[in-house]
Amino acid sequence: MDYNLLVPSKIVRSKRHSISLIINNNNELIVRAPLKCAEKAIYDFIYQKSEWIVKKRAELKSHSYAPLKAISGEKIPILDNIYEIMLYDKSRVKLVNNIIYLPKVNSSKNLLSYIKKFTKNYLAKRVEEIAKTFNFKYKDIKISSARTRWGSCNYLNSLSFTYKLILCPKTVVDYIIIHELSHTIEKNHSKKFWNKVKTCCPNYKESEHWLKENRQIINLI
Ligand SMILES: [Zn+2]
């Protein structure tokens, strides 16, 4: 066990009768205790709850998706890789060995337009490949900045995907593509629709599960 995780960030004493623990959104352990409560009683209480604390803090850590900053050292998950940002003095964005070199000037804007372009190229190619494999017909694809959904398919069979999709693993991206392509045949979420999805993507439930668990990733960029 990592005992550092059991060190409280703050002990708040007040007129109360019992000790309580919370882990706040910044992943800090906050203890509330009665005014005259002995220090030992507080630490005994923490150790009693150690399993819960460690589990909870680990969970929070894996789900903390604070918006990314366009600064050196920041890491971005893209498809199945982790890319690192490095600011530099040139004026062009370039990618070398998992390092995204970003001009210092307008770094956030440059990062965003780079990711959007990267996503568009990747999805255009991948949608075409998958459509060909499973014999789907679609009109075209658009890249959006949607914050609440990964993709959509309209009545003209024009597909739209948020650029944030690039933060997901490749298998999950493939599932979303198959999901939207299946809507070219079935516009609803009927049994027939899910059967179609399953034929093309037998493990789609794993991807659904991943998306549910990692919902917050959409807020990263
Ligand atoms: Zn759908």
Short mmCIF file of C-alpha atoms and ligand atoms in Angstrom, two decimals:
data_model
loop_
_atom_site.label_atom_id
_atom_site.label_comp_id
_atom_site.label_asym_id
_atom_site.label_seq_id
_atom_site.Cartn_x
_atom_site.Cartn_y
_atom_site.Cartn_z
CA MET A 1 0.00 0.00 0.00
CA ASP A 2 1.15 3.53 -0.74
CA TYR A 3 1.06 5.10 2.73
CA ASN A 4 1.49 8.58 1.27
CA LEU A 5 -2.10 8.31 0.13
CA LEU A 6 -3.17 8.11 3.77
CA VAL A 7 -1.61 11.41 4.79
CA PRO A 8 -4.43 13.95 5.15
CA SER A 9 -4.09 17.21 3.24
CA LYS A 10 -6.11 18.96 5.90
CA ILE A 11 -7.58 18.19 9.31
CA VAL A 12 -10.52 20.45 10.06
CA ARG A 13 -11.56 20.55 13.70
CA SER A 14 -14.98 21.77 14.70
CA LYS A 15 -17.77 21.30 17.22
CA ARG A 16 -18.79 17.87 16.05
CA HIS A 17 -19.04 14.43 17.56
CA SER A 18 -17.42 12.10 15.08
CA ILE A 19 -14.58 11.88 12.60
CA SER A 20 -15.32 11.92 8.87
CA LEU A 21 -13.22 11.66 5.73
CA ILE A 22 -13.75 13.03 2.27
CA ILE A 23 -11.67 12.99 -0.86
CA ASN A 24 -12.34 16.16 -2.78
CA ASN A 25 -12.16 16.79 -6.52
CA ASN A 26 -8.50 17.71 -6.25
CA ASN A 27 -7.85 14.24 -4.86
CA GLU A 28 -7.04 15.58 -1.39
CA LEU A 29 -7.90 13.68 1.74
CA ILE A 30 -9.78 16.02 4.09
CA VAL A 31 -10.49 14.89 7.65
CA ARG A 32 -13.10 16.48 9.88
CA ALA A 33 -12.76 15.85 13.59
CA PRO A 34 -14.14 17.02 16.94
CA LEU A 35 -12.25 19.88 18.64
CA LYS A 36 -10.63 17.76 21.33
CA CYS A 37 -10.19 14.55 19.40
CA ALA A 38 -6.76 12.97 20.01
CA GLU A 39 -4.45 12.83 17.02
CA LYS A 40 -4.08 9.08 17.50
CA ALA A 41 -7.82 8.57 17.20
CA ILE A 42 -7.77 10.42 13.89
CA TYR A 43 -4.95 8.30 12.49
CA ASP A 44 -6.56 5.08 13.75
CA PHE A 45 -9.69 6.09 11.92
CA ILE A 46 -7.74 6.79 8.73
CA TYR A 47 -6.05 3.37 8.91
CA GLN A 48 -9.39 1.66 9.42
CA LYS A 49 -10.58 3.27 6.19
CA SER A 50 -7.29 2.85 4.34
CA GLU A 51 -8.58 0.40 1.78
CA TRP A 52 -11.41 2.71 0.78
CA ILE A 53 -9.10 5.76 0.67
CA VAL A 54 -6.53 4.11 -1.57
CA LYS A 55 -9.17 2.74 -3.92
CA LYS A 56 -11.02 6.03 -4.14
CA ARG A 57 -7.88 8.09 -4.76
CA ALA A 58 -6.65 5.70 -7.46
CA GLU A 59 -10.04 5.88 -9.13
CA LEU A 60 -10.05 9.66 -9.07
CA LYS A 61 -6.53 9.78 -10.46
CA SER A 62 -7.43 7.65 -13.47
CA HIS A 63 -10.50 9.79 -14.10
CA SER A 64 -9.04 13.22 -13.67
CA TYR A 65 -9.35 14.87 -17.02
CA ALA A 66 -8.52 18.49 -16.40
CA PRO A 67 -8.39 20.41 -19.70
CA LEU A 68 -5.00 20.10 -21.35
CA LYS A 69 -2.68 23.04 -21.55
CA ALA A 70 -0.53 23.77 -24.58
CA ILE A 71 2.70 23.81 -22.57
CA SER A 72 5.93 21.82 -22.69
CA GLY A 73 5.72 18.47 -20.93
CA GLU A 74 1.93 18.17 -21.21
CA LYS A 75 0.87 14.73 -22.42
CA ILE A 76 -2.05 13.91 -24.71
CA PRO A 77 -3.49 10.47 -25.38
CA ILE A 78 -4.07 10.12 -29.12
CA LEU A 79 -5.41 6.82 -30.42
CA ASP A 80 -3.21 4.25 -28.67
CA ASN A 81 -0.24 6.53 -28.04
CA ILE A 82 0.76 9.20 -25.59
CA TYR A 83 2.12 12.35 -27.24
CA GLU A 84 4.10 15.00 -25.44
CA ILE A 85 4.00 18.70 -26.20
CA MET A 86 7.21 20.64 -26.66
CA LEU A 87 7.10 24.37 -27.30
CA TYR A 88 9.73 25.69 -29.71
CA ASP A 89 10.74 28.84 -31.56
CA LYS A 90 9.73 27.84 -35.10
CA SER A 91 6.40 28.74 -36.65
CA ARG A 92 5.22 25.32 -37.84
CA VAL A 93 3.70 22.47 -35.85
CA LYS A 94 5.55 19.20 -36.39
CA LEU A 95 5.33 15.69 -35.05
CA VAL A 96 8.52 13.72 -34.43
CA ASN A 97 8.56 10.44 -32.46
CA ASN A 98 5.49 11.10 -30.33
CA ILE A 99 6.55 14.68 -29.64
CA ILE A 100 4.34 17.47 -30.91
CA TYR A 101 6.53 20.52 -31.49
CA LEU A 102 4.39 23.62 -31.09
CA PRO A 103 5.26 27.23 -31.89
CA LYS A 104 5.42 29.24 -28.65
CA VAL A 105 3.20 31.90 -30.16
CA ASN A 106 -0.50 30.97 -30.14
CA SER A 107 0.33 27.51 -28.84
CA SER A 108 -3.24 26.63 -27.81
CA LYS A 109 -4.69 27.66 -31.14
CA ASN A 110 -1.97 25.82 -33.02
CA LEU A 111 -2.47 22.67 -30.98
CA LEU A 112 -6.19 22.65 -31.58
CA SER A 113 -5.95 23.17 -35.31
CA TYR A 114 -3.25 20.50 -35.50
CA ILE A 115 -5.40 17.97 -33.62
CA LYS A 116 -8.42 18.78 -35.78
CA LYS A 117 -6.44 18.27 -38.97
CA PHE A 118 -4.90 15.06 -37.63
CA THR A 119 -8.35 13.76 -36.68
CA LYS A 120 -9.87 14.63 -40.03
CA ASN A 121 -7.12 12.82 -41.92
CA TYR A 122 -7.30 9.76 -39.70
CA LEU A 123 -11.09 9.49 -39.74
CA ALA A 124 -11.47 10.14 -43.47
CA LYS A 125 -9.17 7.19 -44.17
CA ARG A 126 -10.53 4.89 -41.47
CA VAL A 127 -14.22 5.50 -42.28
CA GLU A 128 -13.51 4.70 -45.92
CA GLU A 129 -11.68 1.48 -45.00
CA ILE A 130 -14.41 0.27 -42.64
CA ALA A 131 -17.22 1.23 -45.04
CA LYS A 132 -15.49 -0.73 -47.78
CA THR A 133 -14.95 -3.80 -45.58
CA PHE A 134 -18.60 -4.00 -44.50
CA ASN A 135 -20.18 -2.53 -47.60
CA PHE A 136 -21.67 0.66 -46.13
CA LYS A 137 -22.48 3.69 -48.25
CA TYR A 138 -22.20 7.19 -46.79
CA LYS A 139 -22.27 10.68 -48.25
CA ASP A 140 -19.36 12.42 -46.56
CA ILE A 141 -17.78 13.06 -43.18
CA LYS A 142 -17.50 16.23 -41.16
CA ILE A 143 -15.43 17.01 -38.09
CA SER A 144 -17.27 18.89 -35.35
CA SER A 145 -16.42 20.30 -31.94
CA ALA A 146 -19.35 18.55 -30.24
CA ARG A 147 -18.90 18.25 -26.49
CA THR A 148 -21.59 15.74 -25.71
CA ARG A 149 -21.57 13.16 -28.45
CA TRP A 150 -18.87 11.34 -30.35
CA GLY A 151 -20.60 11.05 -33.69
CA SER A 152 -23.83 11.33 -35.62
CA CYS A 153 -25.39 10.37 -38.92
CA ASN A 154 -28.08 12.52 -40.55
CA TYR A 155 -30.87 11.51 -42.92
CA LEU A 156 -28.63 12.16 -45.94
CA ASN A 157 -26.07 9.71 -44.49
CA SER A 158 -23.60 12.46 -43.90
CA LEU A 159 -21.47 11.46 -40.89
CA SER A 160 -20.15 13.80 -38.28
CA PHE A 161 -17.52 13.09 -35.62
CA THR A 162 -16.14 15.28 -32.89
CA TYR A 163 -12.39 15.85 -33.14
CA LYS A 164 -12.22 14.75 -29.52
CA LEU A 165 -12.73 11.20 -30.71
CA ILE A 166 -9.00 11.06 -31.42
CA LEU A 167 -8.42 10.82 -27.63
CA CYS A 168 -9.94 7.33 -27.58
CA PRO A 169 -8.17 4.04 -28.29
CA LYS A 170 -8.32 2.80 -31.90
CA THR A 171 -10.76 -0.03 -31.12
CA VAL A 172 -13.16 2.49 -29.57
CA VAL A 173 -12.83 4.83 -32.56
CA ASP A 174 -13.60 1.89 -34.87
CA TYR A 175 -16.67 1.09 -32.82
CA ILE A 176 -17.96 4.68 -33.07
CA ILE A 177 -17.36 4.63 -36.82
CA ILE A 178 -19.25 1.33 -37.14
CA HIS A 179 -22.03 2.69 -34.93
CA GLU A 180 -22.52 5.72 -37.19
CA LEU A 181 -22.16 3.71 -40.39
CA SER A 182 -24.83 1.30 -39.10
CA HIS A 183 -27.13 4.32 -38.85
CA THR A 184 -26.90 4.67 -42.63
CA ILE A 185 -29.03 1.50 -42.66
CA GLU A 186 -31.01 1.83 -39.41
CA LYS A 187 -31.74 5.36 -38.19
CA ASN A 188 -32.77 4.19 -34.71
CA HIS A 189 -31.32 2.06 -31.92
CA SER A 190 -33.55 -0.93 -32.59
CA LYS A 191 -32.56 -4.55 -32.13
CA LYS A 192 -31.88 -4.70 -35.86
CA PHE A 193 -29.46 -1.79 -35.49
CA TRP A 194 -27.51 -3.42 -32.64
CA ASN A 195 -27.37 -6.70 -34.55
CA LYS A 196 -25.78 -4.84 -37.45
CA VAL A 197 -23.25 -3.23 -35.10
CA LYS A 198 -22.47 -6.59 -33.53
CA THR A 199 -21.86 -8.26 -36.88
CA CYS A 200 -19.20 -5.68 -37.76
CA CYS A 201 -17.87 -5.16 -34.25
CA PRO A 202 -18.40 -8.28 -32.08
CA ASN A 203 -16.74 -6.69 -29.01
CA TYR A 204 -18.63 -3.42 -29.20
CA LYS A 205 -19.81 -3.76 -25.59
CA GLU A 206 -16.23 -3.41 -24.38
CA SER A 207 -15.96 -0.12 -26.25
CA GLU A 208 -19.29 1.05 -24.86
CA HIS A 209 -17.99 0.21 -21.41
CA TRP A 210 -14.73 2.10 -22.03
CA LEU A 211 -16.68 5.16 -23.19
CA LYS A 212 -18.86 5.06 -20.11
CA GLU A 213 -15.88 4.77 -17.78
CA ASN A 214 -13.90 7.46 -19.59
CA ARG A 215 -16.71 9.85 -20.44
CA GLN A 216 -14.74 12.78 -19.03
CA ILE A 217 -12.00 12.40 -21.64
CA ILE A 218 -14.14 14.55 -23.95
CA ASN A 219 -13.28 17.54 -21.72
CA LEU A 220 -9.54 17.16 -22.22
CA ILE A 221 -9.30 19.25 -25.41
ZN ZN B 1 -26.59 5.83 -32.43
#
